[in-house]
Structures are given as C-alpha cells and as structure tokens.
Amino acid sequence: MAFSLSHFLALLLPPIPLLLLTTVKPHPGFGWPESGACVPGRSWAVRLGASDEDGRRLDDLAEAVAQEAGLQNWGQIGQLEGHYLFCYAPHGQPEEISAAAKVLAAHPDVAWHSQEQPLRRAKRSMEFNDPRYPKQWHLHNEVRAGMDINVTGVWERNVTGSGVTVVVVDDGIQHTLQDIQPNYSPEGSYDLNSNDPDPMPHPDSRGDNHHGTRCAGEIAAAPNNSFCAVGVAYGSRVAGIRVLDGPLTDSMEAVAFNKHYQVNDVYSCSWGPEDDGRTVDGPHPLGKVALQHGVIAGRRGFGSIFVVASGNGGQNEDDCNYDGYANSIYTVTIGAVDENGRKPFYAEKCASMLAVTFSSGDGLLRSIVTSDWSMQQGTGCTEGHTGTSAAAPLAAGMVALMLQVRPCLTWRDVQHIIAYTATKYEDKEADWMANSAGFRHSHLHGFGLLNAWRLVNAAKVWESVPFLVSYQSPVLREERTIHAHPLVSTVTWNVTAADLLESGMQTLEHVSVAVTVSHPRRGNVEITLICPSGMTSVIGAHRSMDVDPSGYNDWTFSTVRCWGERAEGVYSLQLTDYRQGALNIGVLNQWKLILYGSSMSFDEVKARQRVVEDAMGGQYLNSSFSLPCPPGLDIPPESFSPLTSNILKSLLLLGCLALFASLYYMLEVTLFHVDSRGLCRRRRGHSNIEEGDELEVGSMLAPEDKEPIMGRHSST
Ligand SMILES: [Ca+2]
Ligand SMILES: [Ca+2]
Ligand SMILES: [Ca+2]
Ligand SMILES: [Ca+2]
C-alpha cells in the first residue's frame, strides 16, 4: 500500500494541527468566525484512526464522533485528510469541556487529539512598542492599502540597514534623543557651522532648527524603546552634518558633500535653492566638483549616494530642473506624493525626477510621524513633518536597506534599480509615458513610488552596470528666434553609430542639454527634448513667475525619461515662447547635447528587467544566495578635511582634474573589468566623465541662501 498523506502527517503530529490552526475551513452551517464560537481552549484538533478506504466516509465519521463528545464538527483542517476541528458550544462550562475531552480520549476512532491552546507567535518585527508607530502610515498603511513604502516584509527578513550609515546634511541632529542616540554615528558627523565634530542643533529664536533631527528619525529612529517612532532603516547608523544654520558657502557645501565619505554611505539632503518659481541655481563650482568626487571616491569607490529633495515650489510653478542639485546626474532626485498618491500642492515636477515617496498632503491628509528634537517646545516626537523634506530621508533609508543586502552597489546601480522597480499606479494627473525600453515615467512622479520590497529584492540580484561613458555634441550655435506658442522652433542633432563607437555607449541613462537662451522674460520659454525614440521630456518648463531678463546662460537641463533607450539617433530640441504680445522676442543662442550611458545593450536592459521581476517573490532574500562583491578601493578616509577653505579651493582648482582622472581610471580598472574601448582616448564628442562640463570651474564663490525644504503649512 502506498504511503499515504495521512500516514506521513501522522509522523509529524502533533505540531502540525497547531501550526495550521488558522487554516481551518469554515464549517457549512456555522457562521464563521462567530465571535467566541470556536476559540482556543474550546477546540480540539482530532485525527481519526480510519480512512475513506475503510468504507465509511470520513466526514460522516467525524460528524458522529463530534456528536458523541457533545462537540460541533467544524470540518477538515486545511488540506489534512482525516484531521478535523471540533468545538464546544460558546457558553459551555469548564467541567463540560473536560468531559468532552474524556470522550475523545476513549473513542476507538480517534487516533490522536489535542485541545488547542493559543500559540505565542509574534508578528516578526511588525509589532513595536513605540507609541507613535501605529500612526506611521508611510510604513504600514491600514487605511489606504498600498499607500506605504512596503517595508515590513523586508524587516521580517532582517534587512534593516545594518552596516550602512546615512548622514543627514542639515541644521544639525539632536543625537542625545532616545530615538537617535542608539543609532548615532559620531564618526560620520561634523558641524561646519561651528567647525567642531558635534552637530548638535542650536536652538534659535525662530525655533526651527529641528529639521535635521526629524529627518534623522525618519531614517533610523530606534525601535522598541517605548519612545516615539521607528525609522525606515532602523538598523542603520545615522550621522549629522550641521551646515544649514548660518551662511552657506560653496566651499562649505563641497566639504559637506565629501565629509567622512568612507564612513557615510548615503547623504540625505532635504534642501536646495529658493523655490520661488523664478530662481535658477544649483551647486557652484566646488559643490559640483565635490558631488562628482563623491561618486568617484566615496564608499571605497562605489560612490556616495546623494539623495536630494525635489523642492517645495509647486504652488509657484517651480520645476526641479531649475534646481541644479536635482538636475545633477550624481543625485537621486526624490519628489513627494500624499497619502493618496497624488502630487501635493507644494511638490515640484521635472524630467530629472527619479521617483517619489510619501509626505504630507493638502487638507486633512496625514503628515509624516517621526522623531523631533526635545529642545525649546519640542517633545522628541512629531506628527507634523512635511514637504519634500520628509520624502528624501525616507528614500535615503530605503537606499540603506539596499546597501545592506548588496554593499557594492555603485551610485549608478542605485539609480538603475530605482528606475527598474518604482511602482506605477492610477493617477489621472500623472501622465505616465512609456519609453521604448519599457520604463514608464511621469514628470510628477518620476518612475513611480519607491517600494522597499522591490528595491531590496532587486538589489540582492543586481550585477553592477558597466562603467559610465558619455558623449558630447559640439557646441551648436543656432541664433534662432523662438516662435510664439503654439508654434515651436526645432533644432536637431544626429548622434551616429560612429559617434558612439569609441565610448561604446549603447543605451542611455541621463540625457542633458546645456542651453544658452536670450529672452527678456525667460520664464515664458518652454524647452522640450525629444529622444530618438520619440520620448519627450519637458526639460525647461514654462514658469510664469520667472521674469528674469537674463535668459539662460549655459544652464544644464537633464532628463531621465530616455533611460535604457538606444543612444543612437536624432535628438530634437523644441522651444516655444508663451509670450503675451509680440515684443518678447527670445533667441536660442546655442546648445550642447550630453548623453550619459553605458555599453549595456538594449537586449541586456530587457534581460535585467526580467531578472528583477523574477526576484520579486523574495526567494533570493530568503536564501543564502549572494553575488560576489569586489572589495572596493583603499581610499584615504578624508582627502580634503581638515584643510581650510582656501587651501581646499586651491587643491580643487589645481589638482582635481588629475586626481579624478587617476581615481576614475583606477575605478574602471578595478571594478568594472575595464573595456579598453572607453579609455584614454579623447576627441571631440567622446569623453569619460572626468572631462565633462561638470568639471568646468568658472565663477568664484558667493554666499548662497539655501532654504530647508518644508511644507508651507508645517505645524511648527
Ligand atoms: Ca557643534
Ligand atoms: Ca522609537
Ligand atoms: Ca525648486
Ligand atoms: Ca538627479
């Protein structure tokens, strides 16, 4: 006789019925679950000592046995043949219950029975004693399904950011706070406002230096300390760089971007130029160089991850492509959506937006619950963290989760994985557009919502992309009048296969266009880039409040919307002038096209998409599977600090080109099994990144105003 399922199960008993308690089928005729009707202590799992082959239907036998014991038969337990759940009536007395047990014990057809008791099973990591955790909807949204970052399953698998350090570049962090202290990293911290190692915020008359502490709590607030909240990456360490509490200069910014860059893995920057709808500004020369140096030499050469907020100028028609931090290819540009997944009034849109995550919304929609400082009126906890300021640290925390499972992800791998995994959803306003590589992007939402589960599972199986290559067109002098809307002025540039041969570029990442436009009211101009596939990007949005008469002087606009597409083909730039009256004549003086990408073929892009989707079941996260990681470069922990800013400037100006060239060369050789086609050859139209415009060091420093990015209706 074959070894039947029931024999096999009998060997495993008694644990199985207990484990499967929750899979009991509802018994027809009994309401299920009737409150109090069949609860532990009143229920028995029973295995009958007969089988269907004995000539009696097991269901009938079970019914008879249950009646003899004075119990109700609730039917077969799950898929376990011969196993039934019996229950005592809702209001039975203890002595009646024990009598039933005696009947079962003595019954000849009962092979085994067990009175069920509640099992002590904690929902792993899901239950915290932190009093505000239940209100952290962005982590677990019970009201609006799917409107959270989908992180709890990652935590259950012990992915909490362990081994990763995130630094909050802001107005300081109160690291003595209960929720911050356990994960605080003094090694990654610094105070550039007071020039000391301690980034403790200074209370000021406006009481608003709580910003960095709130961001730090979102990332790494300690769990299960009966205090406030839980961070996205509560196993990570969090550092603070205090830089926003005072005048900020280009050199301070440059120091901040590379501070302790072998300790700090992720830089969370919730600030930027003014969001007034008429500013065009970004990192100045040293800041630019520092960003580039960070991605080349930070994290032992894998590259610092710079996460920046897209800005809060939505109500001013601001667009993050006028923000050079967002626009930079070196940054992960993160926008905000509200609890409904809609763009809140303050959020900005742009073609270089990589993805969005949650923050505050209009009206009654909830804000972000996080740690707060306890200085001044602070309680150490807030339910009112708002704006794209609150979104960027959530993204930084999610990157920390990715880096735990795959520490050798490069700065570009992180951007790729976001593009491959961000989730789309129904939103009439979003205007999702699919590019020819199958990536869907919205100027409002980037590639979609960051999803921690998808990010981490993709990270686990992600092999580093080939090294970065770029292509630059010559400067294209046009001197062409810009037509009035709805007419457009179009200029084109054809990138041929021969143009791409030396760099080996096949598919695109960022596409940038440096534009010089003369216009007496530049906000009237709208600039659209069309990639060879036909994918359109509004790289320069029309901004009615920008009345600046100086036009754009070689401003670099970027888009991520052509990600993964073939690089070869004709690129078009279309300009139109939303002028009132006939007098505002604008001119496109010149432009230059810059493509960034790699030798990854179009087919490889599609293959990676499949690999990523195949990993979404969590099977690689569950197993001991791991891809090999190269060790990284041995880079001195701090190549700039503690130099003075003057020495820093000189060093950067004089030495950076050589330094970067050598570092990047090393990086390519060491990490990416260099393909010699892309190296050491320079000619018009072809370059690796160290030669690009990004390194042009032009006008010198001016103190800049950098505003923390917060919602207008911030509670404090
Ligand atoms: Ca200090
Ligand atoms: Ca806590
Ligand atoms: Ca802005
Ligand atoms: Ca960016």
mmCIF file with all atom_site columns, N, CA and C and ligand atoms in Angstrom, residues 130 179 222 225 227-229, ligand 2:
data_model
loop_
_atom_site.group_PDB
_atom_site.id
_atom_site.type_symbol
_atom_site.label_atom_id
_atom_site.label_alt_id
_atom_site.label_comp_id
_atom_site.label_asym_id
_atom_site.label_entity_id
_atom_site.label_seq_id
_atom_site.pdbx_PDB_ins_code
_atom_site.Cartn_x
_atom_site.Cartn_y
_atom_site.Cartn_z
_atom_site.occupancy
_atom_site.B_iso_or_equiv
_atom_site.pdbx_formal_charge
_atom_site.auth_seq_id
_atom_site.auth_comp_id
_atom_site.auth_asym_id
_atom_site.auth_atom_id
_atom_site.pdbx_PDB_model_num
ATOM   1  N  N  . ASP A 1 130 ? 6.800  51.220 20.257 1.00 0.00 ? 130 ASP A N  1
ATOM   2  C  CA . ASP A 1 130 ? 6.932  52.669 20.102 1.00 0.00 ? 130 ASP A CA 1
ATOM   3  C  C  . ASP A 1 130 ? 5.545  53.285 19.929 1.00 0.00 ? 130 ASP A C  1
ATOM   4  N  N  . ASP A 1 179 ? 15.457 58.324 20.556 1.00 0.00 ? 179 ASP A N  1
ATOM   5  C  CA . ASP A 1 179 ? 15.269 57.634 19.281 1.00 0.00 ? 179 ASP A CA 1
ATOM   6  C  C  . ASP A 1 179 ? 16.474 57.736 18.358 1.00 0.00 ? 179 ASP A C  1
ATOM   7  N  N  . ALA A 1 222 ? 15.101 54.595 16.667 1.00 0.00 ? 222 ALA A N  1
ATOM   8  C  CA . ALA A 1 222 ? 15.296 53.290 17.304 1.00 0.00 ? 222 ALA A CA 1
ATOM   9  C  C  . ALA A 1 222 ? 13.948 52.619 17.569 1.00 0.00 ? 222 ALA A C  1
ATOM   10 N  N  . ASN A 1 225 ? 11.848 50.979 21.849 1.00 0.00 ? 225 ASN A N  1
ATOM   11 C  CA . ASN A 1 225 ? 12.369 51.647 23.035 1.00 0.00 ? 225 ASN A CA 1
ATOM   12 C  C  . ASN A 1 225 ? 11.248 52.420 23.739 1.00 0.00 ? 225 ASN A C  1
ATOM   13 N  N  . PHE A 1 227 ? 9.479  54.624 22.800 1.00 0.00 ? 227 PHE A N  1
ATOM   14 C  CA . PHE A 1 227 ? 9.568  56.062 22.589 1.00 0.00 ? 227 PHE A CA 1
ATOM   15 C  C  . PHE A 1 227 ? 9.272  56.399 21.136 1.00 0.00 ? 227 PHE A C  1
ATOM   16 N  N  . CYS A 1 228 ? 8.346  57.266 20.919 1.00 0.00 ? 228 CYS A N  1
ATOM   17 C  CA . CYS A 1 228 ? 8.040  57.862 19.621 1.00 0.00 ? 228 CYS A CA 1
ATOM   18 C  C  . CYS A 1 228 ? 7.891  56.841 18.499 1.00 0.00 ? 228 CYS A C  1
ATOM   19 N  N  . ALA A 1 229 ? 8.831  56.799 17.593 1.00 0.00 ? 229 ALA A N  1
ATOM   20 C  CA . ALA A 1 229 ? 8.591  56.193 16.287 1.00 0.00 ? 229 ALA A CA 1
ATOM   21 C  C  . ALA A 1 229 ? 9.687  55.211 15.910 1.00 0.00 ? 229 ALA A C  1
HETATM 22 CA CA . CA  B 2 .   ? 11.389 54.598 18.990 1.00 0.00 ? 2   CA  B CA 1
#
